[in-house]
Amino acid sequence: MGIETLIAGMPGTVAQGIIYGIMALGIYITFKLLNFADLSVDGSFATGGAVAAMVIISGHSWVLALVLAFIAGALAGFITGMLHTVFGIPDILAGILTQLALYSINLRIAKNQPNTPISVDKYNLAVSLRYKNDALITVFVIAVIIIAVMYWYFGTEMGSALRATGTNPAMAKAQGISVNVMKAFGLVISNAIVAFAGALFAQFNGNADVNMGRGAIVIGLASIIIGDVLCQALFKKKSNFALSLAFVVMGGILYYIFIAIVLWLKMPANDMKLFTAIIVAIFLAVPYLKNKANSSFSKAAKRGGKVNA
Amino acid sequence: MLNAFNLQKTFNPGTINEKVALNGATLYLEEGEFCTVIGGNGAGKSTFLNAVAGVWPVDGGKIEIDGIDVTGLPEHKRAKYLGRVFQDPMTGTAANMQIDENMALAARRGKIRGLGWGVTKSERAKYHSMLKELDLGLEDRLTAKVGLLSGGQRQALTLLMATIQKPKLLLLDEHTAALDPKTASKVLEITDMLIKEHNLTAMMVTHNMRDAINYGNRLIMMNEGRVILNISGEEKKNLTIEDLLHKFEEVSGTEFTNDTEILSK
């Protein structure tokens, strides 16, 4: 296959990347703002897909599909929030429990079908790989709207309280903020956005698979970290919140372009998760190692008595 | 303003680490009283402040702030009555957020946080002039992340945040202990200035006897989870360190020999 196939497929690749980027925006809320490692997203991404597929198959519009997927994701986040705040289960474990439970629930939603096809020939969908260019525009507009809403919300009194909860819970409490309510609410909106992205993903690819969420958290983190590294490199300290969010989506796009190239190089699709894990590990390790290289003991020893080594 | 009666708290009850931290601590503060709290390590000073702040529920006793029974209220619901500054400068502020955002969070303490802007333009102007009064050069760094500030600057900011709306009670838990002597005295000056300016009721835990004597119009000493000494008025004004040591021996029946912490001048 020539490079033309890769380039011809680029609008679809970018659209898929933006969908991952939207999912990553949801993960950003818990991972970056709340400082909460929420693993329920692997489940809620697939929940969004399953809900959307069933709504569309039953003859309703894609608008209702997206709305109900959003609500289903919110419920999933609420469960994780309750497990953590009311029952005192540590964050990672609370997320894993929800994720596990959602696997069964997603199968039930999909009437015990592991894969539910929703062909664009039969149904009217919000986005489809078949119409790449339209899909690209649609998901781009959606991403811009979500970034705008997040930018606005996290600048409000309530959004500030949520950020304070993530950065310093002791301080938040002393300022009269209910840390538990804020955490639960953050999980609700995070998973709602993730499920919404799952609903887009299922429509885009023409099917909802019960396994489609596997590794979603890692892809989300990949997008966040790639975006962050890029944003730091390009804007240094000048970056602001809106830009950071935009770069999360950019990270999703870059991630998926990378995957598309790997696929184009005829690497086996089954190795994709391995590649993803390696990419994320590299992007996590590089800033740390770079920092370490600048201030290492062995360098200090070599400098010895010299002041300006 | 504060009526803490017969407070009881035991940590890790029934275990080998059982520790009776409060054992009948009682204190009544009038409005406008600035009470310094001294005592050796493990005397229950910080525990007392935490009990009032509602970090955990007490095992026994009753806490009233301005006539309101807060014994059953969790920490975040009591926060509207309280201003707090902690020993660790990192605790009182949100490092990842801007100076103005931190102040705005404090300005909304105890109020419903809705979808209005987290910081408004008029607030920024107000914060600018408040910070200018501190004379630490923070007024021109309103949008800087608090994590970039020094410990002393963070404590000064926390103080400002604690008093940005007049608290019914200001709780200062060894808030200068982690600072160098020069910064500590600057922060103490700011503390005294703010308390006088707003006529605040305050409790200040300190390990420094001289500060305990020089500041405030009330002094209590704690030992083994109880208030063992209560000095106010003229007596407080004329108090010396020698007097204090003498009184401690009188009340507790033990000598102040091996507790070097409390002797630091």
Coordinates of C-alpha atoms in Angstrom, one line a residue:
Chain A
M1 CA 0.0 0.0 0.0
G2 CA 1.3 3.4 -0.9
I3 CA 1.4 6.5 1.2
E4 CA -1.7 7.7 -0.7
T5 CA -3.9 5.3 1.2
L6 CA -2.6 6.7 4.5
I7 CA -3.2 10.3 3.4
A8 CA -6.6 9.5 1.8
G9 CA -7.7 8.0 5.1
M10 CA -6.4 11.0 7.1
P11 CA -9.8 12.8 7.6
G12 CA -11.2 9.6 9.1
T13 CA -8.1 9.1 11.2
V14 CA -8.3 12.6 12.6
A15 CA -12.0 12.3 13.2
Q16 CA -11.4 9.1 15.2
G17 CA -8.6 10.9 17.0
I18 CA -10.9 13.8 18.0
I19 CA -13.4 11.3 19.3
Y20 CA -10.7 9.8 21.5
G21 CA -9.7 13.4 22.4
I22 CA -13.3 14.1 23.6
M23 CA -13.1 11.0 25.7
A24 CA -9.7 12.3 27.1
L25 CA -11.4 15.6 28.0
G26 CA -13.6 13.6 30.3
I27 CA -10.7 11.7 31.8
Y28 CA -8.9 15.0 32.2
I29 CA -11.5 16.1 34.8
T30 CA -10.7 13.2 37.1
F31 CA -7.1 12.5 36.3
K32 CA -5.8 16.1 36.2
L33 CA -8.3 18.3 38.0
L34 CA -9.6 15.9 40.7
N35 CA -6.4 14.0 41.1
F36 CA -8.5 10.8 41.0
A37 CA -7.3 7.8 39.0
D38 CA -10.7 6.7 37.7
L39 CA -10.7 3.4 35.9
S40 CA -14.4 3.2 35.4
V41 CA -14.0 4.9 32.1
D42 CA -13.1 1.6 30.4
G43 CA -16.6 0.5 31.2
S44 CA -18.5 3.8 30.7
F45 CA -17.0 4.3 27.2
A46 CA -18.6 0.9 26.2
T47 CA -21.8 1.8 28.0
G48 CA -22.1 4.9 25.9
G49 CA -21.6 2.8 22.8
A50 CA -24.1 0.2 23.9
V51 CA -26.8 2.7 24.9
A52 CA -26.4 4.6 21.7
A53 CA -26.6 1.5 19.5
M54 CA -29.8 0.3 21.2
V55 CA -31.5 3.7 21.0
I56 CA -30.7 3.9 17.3
I57 CA -31.7 0.4 16.6
S58 CA -35.1 0.9 18.3
G59 CA -35.7 3.6 15.8
H60 CA -34.9 6.8 17.7
S61 CA -32.7 9.6 16.5
W62 CA -29.0 9.9 17.1
V63 CA -29.7 13.0 19.3
L64 CA -31.6 10.9 21.8
A65 CA -28.8 8.3 21.5
L66 CA -26.2 10.8 22.5
V67 CA -28.3 12.3 25.3
L68 CA -29.1 8.9 26.8
A69 CA -25.4 7.8 26.5
F70 CA -24.4 10.9 28.4
I71 CA -26.9 10.2 31.1
A72 CA -25.8 6.5 31.4
G73 CA -22.2 7.6 31.7
A74 CA -23.2 10.1 34.4
L75 CA -24.9 7.2 36.3
A76 CA -21.7 5.1 36.0
G77 CA -19.7 7.9 37.4
F78 CA -22.2 8.4 40.2
I79 CA -21.7 4.7 41.2
T80 CA -17.9 5.1 41.4
G81 CA -18.4 8.3 43.4
M82 CA -20.7 6.6 45.9
L83 CA -18.3 3.6 46.2
H84 CA -15.5 6.0 47.0
T85 CA -17.1 8.7 49.1
V86 CA -19.9 6.9 50.9
F87 CA -18.3 3.4 51.3
G88 CA -14.6 4.6 51.6
I89 CA -13.3 2.4 48.8
P90 CA -10.0 3.7 47.4
D91 CA -10.2 5.5 44.1
I92 CA -8.6 2.9 41.9
L93 CA -10.5 0.0 43.4
A94 CA -13.8 1.9 43.2
G95 CA -13.2 2.5 39.5
I96 CA -12.2 -1.1 38.8
L97 CA -15.4 -2.4 40.6
T98 CA -17.6 -0.1 38.5
Q99 CA -15.7 -1.1 35.3
L100 CA -16.2 -4.8 36.1
A101 CA -19.9 -4.4 36.9
L102 CA -20.4 -2.4 33.7
Y103 CA -19.1 -5.2 31.6
S104 CA -22.2 -7.3 32.6
I105 CA -24.5 -4.3 32.5
N106 CA -23.3 -3.3 29.0
L107 CA -24.0 -6.9 27.8
R108 CA -27.5 -6.6 29.2
I109 CA -28.0 -3.2 27.6
A110 CA -27.0 -4.8 24.3
K111 CA -29.4 -7.7 24.8
N112 CA -26.5 -10.1 25.4
Q113 CA -24.9 -9.4 22.0
P114 CA -21.2 -8.7 22.3
N115 CA -21.3 -6.7 19.1
T116 CA -24.2 -4.6 17.9
P117 CA -23.9 -3.4 14.3
I118 CA -25.5 0.0 13.5
S119 CA -25.0 0.4 9.8
V120 CA -25.2 3.9 8.3
D121 CA -27.1 2.4 5.4
K122 CA -30.0 1.5 7.7
Y123 CA -29.9 4.2 10.3
N124 CA -29.4 8.0 10.4
L125 CA -26.2 8.5 12.4
A126 CA -24.5 11.6 13.9
V127 CA -21.1 10.5 12.4
S128 CA -19.9 7.8 10.2
L129 CA -16.6 6.6 8.8
R130 CA -18.3 6.3 5.5
Y131 CA -18.7 10.1 5.3
K132 CA -15.3 11.0 6.7
N133 CA -15.3 14.7 5.9
D134 CA -18.7 15.4 7.4
A135 CA -17.8 13.3 10.4
L136 CA -14.6 15.3 10.8
I137 CA -16.4 18.6 10.8
T138 CA -19.1 17.3 13.2
V139 CA -16.7 15.9 15.8
F140 CA -14.5 19.0 15.5
V141 CA -17.5 21.3 16.3
I142 CA -18.5 19.0 19.2
A143 CA -15.0 19.1 20.6
V144 CA -14.9 22.9 20.4
I145 CA -18.2 23.1 22.2
I146 CA -17.1 20.8 25.0
I147 CA -13.8 22.7 25.4
A148 CA -15.7 26.0 25.6
V149 CA -18.2 24.6 28.2
M150 CA -15.4 23.1 30.3
Y151 CA -13.4 26.3 30.1
W152 CA -16.5 28.2 31.3
Y153 CA -17.5 25.8 34.0
F154 CA -14.1 25.4 35.6
G155 CA -13.9 29.2 35.8
T156 CA -17.2 29.4 37.8
E157 CA -17.5 29.3 41.6
M158 CA -18.5 25.6 41.5
G159 CA -15.8 24.7 39.0
S160 CA -13.2 26.5 41.2
A161 CA -14.4 24.5 44.2
L162 CA -14.0 21.3 42.2
R163 CA -10.4 22.2 41.2
A164 CA -9.6 23.2 44.8
T165 CA -10.9 19.8 45.9
G166 CA -8.4 18.1 43.5
T167 CA -5.4 20.2 44.4
N168 CA -5.8 20.4 48.2
P169 CA -8.8 18.7 49.9
A170 CA -7.8 20.0 53.4
M171 CA -7.9 23.5 52.1
A172 CA -11.2 22.9 50.3
K173 CA -12.8 21.7 53.5
A174 CA -11.5 24.6 55.4
Q175 CA -13.2 26.8 52.8
G176 CA -16.5 25.1 53.3
I177 CA -16.4 22.9 50.3
S178 CA -17.9 19.4 50.6
V179 CA -15.0 17.4 49.2
N180 CA -17.2 14.3 48.8
V181 CA -19.9 16.1 46.8
M182 CA -17.3 17.6 44.5
K183 CA -15.5 14.4 43.9
A184 CA -18.7 12.6 43.1
F185 CA -19.8 15.4 40.8
G186 CA -16.5 15.4 39.0
L187 CA -16.8 11.6 38.4
V188 CA -20.4 12.1 37.1
I189 CA -19.4 14.7 34.5
S190 CA -16.2 12.9 33.6
N191 CA -18.0 9.6 32.9
A192 CA -20.8 11.4 31.1
I193 CA -18.4 12.9 28.6
V194 CA -16.6 9.6 28.2
A195 CA -19.8 7.7 27.5
F196 CA -20.8 10.5 25.1
A197 CA -17.5 9.9 23.3
G198 CA -18.3 6.2 23.3
A199 CA -21.6 6.9 21.6
L200 CA -19.9 8.9 18.9
F201 CA -17.2 6.1 18.6
A202 CA -19.9 3.4 18.1
Q203 CA -21.7 5.4 15.4
F204 CA -18.5 6.4 13.7
N205 CA -17.4 2.8 13.4
G206 CA -20.8 1.4 12.7
N207 CA -21.0 -0.9 15.6
A208 CA -21.0 -1.0 19.4
D209 CA -18.7 -3.7 20.9
V210 CA -18.8 -4.7 24.5
N211 CA -15.0 -4.7 24.4
M212 CA -14.6 -1.3 22.8
G213 CA -13.7 0.4 26.1
R214 CA -10.8 -1.9 26.9
G215 CA -7.8 0.4 27.3
A216 CA -9.8 3.6 27.1
I217 CA -8.2 4.9 30.2
V218 CA -4.7 4.4 28.7
I219 CA -5.7 6.0 25.4
G220 CA -7.1 8.9 27.4
L221 CA -4.0 9.3 29.4
A222 CA -1.9 9.0 26.3
S223 CA -3.9 11.9 24.8
I224 CA -3.5 14.0 27.9
I225 CA 0.2 13.3 28.3
I226 CA 1.0 13.7 24.6
G227 CA -1.0 16.9 24.5
D228 CA 0.7 18.2 27.7
V229 CA 4.2 17.5 26.5
L230 CA 3.4 19.2 23.2
C231 CA 1.8 22.2 24.8
Q232 CA 4.7 22.7 27.2
A233 CA 7.2 22.4 24.3
L234 CA 5.3 25.0 22.1
F235 CA 4.0 27.4 24.7
K236 CA 6.1 26.9 27.8
K237 CA 4.6 28.9 30.6
K238 CA 2.3 30.9 28.4
S239 CA -0.2 28.2 28.2
N240 CA -3.7 28.7 29.7
F241 CA -6.5 26.4 30.5
A242 CA -8.4 26.6 27.2
L243 CA -5.1 25.8 25.4
S244 CA -4.4 22.9 27.7
L245 CA -7.8 21.4 26.8
A246 CA -7.3 22.0 23.1
F247 CA -4.0 20.1 23.4
V248 CA -5.7 17.2 25.1
V249 CA -7.8 16.8 21.9
M250 CA -4.7 17.3 19.8
G251 CA -3.0 14.5 21.8
G252 CA -5.9 12.3 20.9
I253 CA -5.4 13.1 17.2
L254 CA -1.7 12.5 17.3
Y255 CA -2.2 9.3 19.2
Y256 CA -4.5 8.0 16.5
I257 CA -2.4 9.2 13.6
F258 CA 0.4 7.2 15.2
I259 CA -1.8 4.1 15.4
A260 CA -2.9 4.6 11.8
I261 CA 0.7 4.7 10.7
V262 CA 1.5 1.6 12.7
L263 CA -1.5 -0.2 11.0
W264 CA -0.5 1.1 7.6
L265 CA 3.0 -0.4 8.2
K266 CA 1.1 -3.7 8.4
M267 CA 1.7 -4.3 12.1
P268 CA -0.7 -6.8 13.4
A269 CA -3.8 -5.2 14.9
N270 CA -3.7 -7.5 17.8
D271 CA -0.4 -5.8 18.9
M272 CA -2.1 -2.4 19.1
K273 CA -2.6 -2.5 22.9
L274 CA 1.1 -3.3 23.3
F275 CA 2.0 -0.3 21.1
T276 CA -0.4 1.9 23.1
A277 CA 1.1 0.9 26.4
I278 CA 4.6 1.5 25.0
I279 CA 3.7 5.0 23.7
V280 CA 2.2 6.0 27.0
A281 CA 5.1 4.6 29.0
I282 CA 7.5 6.6 26.8
F283 CA 5.6 9.8 27.1
L284 CA 5.4 9.3 30.9
A285 CA 9.0 8.5 31.2
V286 CA 10.6 11.1 29.0
P287 CA 9.8 14.2 31.1
Y288 CA 10.9 12.4 34.2
L289 CA 14.2 11.1 32.7
K290 CA 14.9 14.5 31.2
N291 CA 14.4 16.2 34.5
K292 CA 16.6 13.6 36.1
A293 CA 19.3 14.0 33.6
N294 CA 19.5 17.7 34.4
S295 CA 20.0 17.1 38.1
S296 CA 21.6 13.7 38.6
F297 CA 24.0 12.6 41.3
S298 CA 26.5 11.2 38.8
K299 CA 26.7 14.7 37.1
A300 CA 27.1 16.3 40.5
A301 CA 30.0 14.0 41.2
K302 CA 31.6 14.8 37.9
R303 CA 31.2 18.5 38.5
G304 CA 33.2 18.0 41.6
G305 CA 34.6 21.3 42.8
K306 CA 34.0 23.2 39.6
V307 CA 31.4 25.8 40.0
N308 CA 30.3 26.3 36.4
A309 CA 30.5 22.8 35.0
Chain B
M1 CA -18.0 33.6 71.0
L2 CA -16.5 30.2 71.6
N3 CA -17.9 27.9 74.2
A4 CA -16.1 24.6 74.3
F5 CA -17.2 22.5 77.2
N6 CA -15.6 19.3 78.6
L7 CA -14.2 18.1 75.3
Q8 CA -13.1 14.4 75.1
K9 CA -11.2 12.7 72.4
T10 CA -9.3 9.4 72.4
F11 CA -7.4 8.3 69.3
N12 CA -7.1 4.6 68.4
P13 CA -9.2 3.5 71.4
G14 CA -8.8 -0.1 72.5
T15 CA -5.5 -0.5 70.7
I16 CA -1.9 -0.4 71.8
N17 CA -1.6 3.1 70.3
E18 CA -4.5 4.4 72.4
K19 CA -4.0 8.1 73.2
V20 CA -6.2 10.3 75.2
A21 CA -5.7 13.6 73.4
L22 CA -8.5 15.7 75.0
N23 CA -9.6 15.0 78.5
G24 CA -12.2 17.5 79.6
A25 CA -10.8 20.5 77.8
T26 CA -13.0 23.5 78.5
L27 CA -12.7 27.1 77.2
Y28 CA -14.9 30.1 77.0
L29 CA -13.9 33.0 74.8
E30 CA -15.6 36.4 74.7
E31 CA -16.0 38.3 71.4
G32 CA -12.7 40.0 70.5
E33 CA -10.6 37.9 72.8
F34 CA -7.2 36.8 71.3
C35 CA -6.2 33.8 73.1
T36 CA -2.7 32.2 72.9
V37 CA -2.4 28.5 73.6
I38 CA 0.8 27.0 75.0
G39 CA 1.7 23.6 76.3
G40 CA 4.2 20.8 75.7
N41 CA 4.2 18.3 72.9
G42 CA 1.1 16.1 73.2
A43 CA -0.7 18.4 75.5
G44 CA -3.7 18.6 73.2
K45 CA -3.3 22.1 71.7
S46 CA -3.7 21.2 68.1
T47 CA -6.2 18.5 68.9
F48 CA -8.3 21.2 70.7
L49 CA -8.2 23.4 67.6
N50 CA -9.0 20.4 65.3
A51 CA -12.0 19.6 67.6
V52 CA -13.3 23.1 67.3
A53 CA -12.7 23.0 63.5
G54 CA -14.5 19.7 63.2
V55 CA -11.7 17.6 61.6
W56 CA -13.4 14.7 63.4
P57 CA -16.3 14.4 65.8
V58 CA -15.5 14.6 69.5
D59 CA -16.1 11.7 71.8
G60 CA -17.8 13.9 74.4
G61 CA -18.5 17.5 75.2
K62 CA -20.1 20.4 73.4
I63 CA -18.9 23.1 71.1
E64 CA -20.8 26.3 70.5
I65 CA -19.7 29.1 68.3
D66 CA -21.6 32.4 68.8
G67 CA -24.3 30.5 70.5
I68 CA -24.7 27.9 67.7
D69 CA -24.2 24.3 68.6
V70 CA -21.7 23.0 66.0
T71 CA -20.8 19.7 67.8
G72 CA -22.7 17.7 65.1
L73 CA -21.5 19.7 62.1
P74 CA -18.8 18.3 59.8
E75 CA -15.7 20.3 58.9
H76 CA -17.0 21.9 55.7
K77 CA -20.2 23.0 57.3
R78 CA -18.4 24.6 60.3
A79 CA -16.1 26.4 57.9
K80 CA -18.4 29.3 57.5
Y81 CA -17.8 30.3 61.1
L82 CA -14.1 29.8 61.1
G83 CA -10.9 31.1 59.6
R84 CA -8.0 28.8 59.8
V85 CA -4.3 28.9 59.3
F86 CA -2.3 25.7 59.6
Q87 CA 1.3 24.8 60.6
D88 CA 2.2 23.6 57.2
P89 CA 2.2 26.5 54.7
M90 CA 1.2 24.0 52.0
T91 CA -2.1 23.2 53.7
G92 CA -4.0 26.5 53.7
T93 CA -3.9 27.3 50.0
A94 CA -4.4 25.4 46.7
A95 CA -1.0 25.3 45.0
N96 CA -2.2 24.7 41.5
M97 CA -4.5 27.7 41.6
Q98 CA -3.8 31.4 41.2
I99 CA -3.6 33.8 44.1
D100 CA -6.8 35.6 43.1
E101 CA -8.6 32.2 42.7
N102 CA -7.5 31.2 46.2
M103 CA -8.8 34.4 47.7
A104 CA -12.1 34.1 45.8
L105 CA -12.5 30.6 47.2
A106 CA -12.1 32.0 50.7
A107 CA -14.5 34.9 49.9
R108 CA -17.2 32.4 49.2
R109 CA -16.6 30.3 52.3
G110 CA -20.0 29.1 53.7
K111 CA -21.9 30.5 50.7
I112 CA -23.6 28.5 47.9
R113 CA -21.2 28.2 45.0
G114 CA -23.1 28.6 41.8
L115 CA -22.3 29.2 38.2
G116 CA -21.2 32.8 38.5
W117 CA -17.6 33.6 37.8
G118 CA -15.1 32.1 40.2
V119 CA -13.3 35.5 40.4
T120 CA -14.9 38.7 39.3
K121 CA -13.2 41.8 38.0
S122 CA -14.2 44.0 41.0
E123 CA -12.9 41.3 43.3
R124 CA -9.5 41.4 41.6
A125 CA -9.2 45.1 42.3
K126 CA -10.2 44.5 45.9
Y127 CA -7.7 41.7 46.3
H128 CA -5.0 43.9 44.8
S129 CA -5.4 46.5 47.4
M130 CA -5.7 43.9 50.2
L131 CA -2.4 42.3 49.1
K132 CA -0.7 45.7 48.9
E133 CA -1.3 46.2 52.6
L134 CA 0.7 43.1 53.3
D135 CA 3.7 44.7 51.7
L136 CA 5.1 41.4 50.3
G137 CA 4.9 42.3 46.6
L138 CA 2.1 39.9 46.0
E139 CA -0.3 42.5 44.6
D140 CA 1.4 42.4 41.2
R141 CA 1.3 38.6 41.1
L142 CA -2.5 38.1 41.3
T143 CA -2.6 35.5 38.5
A144 CA 0.6 33.6 39.7
K145 CA 0.1 30.1 41.0
V146 CA 0.3 29.9 44.7
G147 CA 2.7 27.0 44.5
L148 CA 5.4 29.5 43.4
L149 CA 5.2 31.5 46.6
S150 CA 7.5 31.1 49.6
G151 CA 6.3 29.5 52.9
G152 CA 6.0 32.9 54.5
Q153 CA 4.1 34.4 51.6
R154 CA 1.7 31.5 51.6
Q155 CA 1.1 31.8 55.3
A156 CA 0.4 35.6 54.9
L157 CA -2.0 34.8 52.0
T158 CA -3.7 32.1 54.1
L159 CA -4.2 34.6 56.9
L160 CA -5.7 37.1 54.5
M161 CA -8.0 34.3 53.2
A162 CA -9.0 33.3 56.7
T163 CA -10.1 36.9 57.4
I164 CA -11.4 37.9 54.0
Q165 CA -14.9 37.5 55.4
K166 CA -14.9 38.1 59.1
P167 CA -14.8 34.7 60.8
K168 CA -16.5 34.3 64.1
L169 CA -13.4 32.6 65.3
L170 CA -9.9 32.5 63.8
L171 CA -7.9 29.3 64.5
L172 CA -4.1 29.6 64.1
D173 CA -2.4 26.3 64.6
E174 CA 1.3 27.1 65.1
H175 CA 1.2 29.0 61.9
T176 CA 4.7 30.4 62.2
A177 CA 6.4 27.2 63.4
A178 CA 7.6 26.2 59.9
L179 CA 9.0 29.7 59.1
D180 CA 12.4 31.2 59.6
P181 CA 12.5 33.7 62.6
K182 CA 12.4 36.8 60.5
T183 CA 9.5 35.6 58.4
A184 CA 7.8 34.3 61.5
S185 CA 7.8 37.6 63.2
K186 CA 6.6 39.3 60.0
V187 CA 3.7 36.9 59.8
L188 CA 2.9 37.4 63.5
E189 CA 2.8 41.1 62.9
I190 CA 0.4 40.6 60.0
T191 CA -1.7 38.3 62.3
D192 CA -1.9 40.9 65.0
M193 CA -2.7 43.6 62.6
L194 CA -5.6 41.7 61.0
I195 CA -7.0 40.6 64.4
K196 CA -7.0 44.2 65.6
E197 CA -8.3 45.7 62.4
H198 CA -11.3 43.4 62.3
N199 CA -11.7 42.9 66.0
L200 CA -11.5 39.2 65.6
T201 CA -11.9 36.4 68.2
A202 CA -8.8 34.2 67.8
M203 CA -7.0 31.2 69.2
M204 CA -3.3 30.9 68.4
V205 CA -1.3 27.8 69.3
T206 CA 2.4 28.6 69.7
H207 CA 5.5 26.9 71.0
N208 CA 7.1 30.3 71.7
M209 CA 6.4 31.5 75.2
R210 CA 7.5 35.1 74.4
D211 CA 5.0 35.3 71.5
A212 CA 2.3 33.8 73.7
I213 CA 2.9 36.6 76.3
N214 CA 3.4 39.4 73.8
Y215 CA 0.4 38.8 71.7
G216 CA -3.2 38.6 72.6
N217 CA -5.2 39.4 75.7
R218 CA -5.7 35.9 77.0
L219 CA -3.4 33.0 77.5
I220 CA -4.2 29.3 78.3
M221 CA -1.8 26.5 79.0
M222 CA -2.7 22.9 78.2
N223 CA -1.5 19.7 79.7
E224 CA -2.7 16.2 79.2
G225 CA -5.7 17.2 77.2
R226 CA -6.9 19.8 79.7
V227 CA -6.7 23.6 80.1
I228 CA -4.6 23.9 83.2
L229 CA -4.0 27.6 83.3
N230 CA -6.1 30.5 82.2
I231 CA -4.8 34.1 82.3
S232 CA -6.4 37.3 81.1
G233 CA -6.7 41.0 81.7
E234 CA -4.1 42.9 83.7
E235 CA -2.5 39.6 84.8
K236 CA -1.8 38.7 81.2
K237 CA -0.3 42.1 80.4
N238 CA 2.2 41.9 83.3
L239 CA 3.1 38.3 82.7
T240 CA 6.7 37.1 82.4
I241 CA 8.2 33.9 81.3
E242 CA 9.3 33.2 84.9
D243 CA 5.8 33.7 86.1
L244 CA 4.5 31.3 83.6
L245 CA 7.0 28.6 84.5
H246 CA 6.2 29.1 88.1
K247 CA 2.5 28.8 87.6
F248 CA 2.9 25.7 85.6
E249 CA 4.8 24.0 88.4
E250 CA 2.1 25.2 90.8
V251 CA -0.8 23.9 88.8
S252 CA 0.6 20.7 87.5
G253 CA 2.7 19.7 90.4
T254 CA 5.6 18.8 88.1
E255 CA 8.7 20.8 87.2
F256 CA 9.3 22.2 83.9
T257 CA 12.6 20.6 83.5
N258 CA 12.8 18.5 80.5
D259 CA 10.3 20.1 78.1
T260 CA 12.7 22.2 76.1
E261 CA 10.1 22.9 73.4
I262 CA 8.0 25.1 75.6
L263 CA 11.0 27.0 76.9
S264 CA 12.1 28.3 73.6
K265 CA 12.3 32.0 73.8

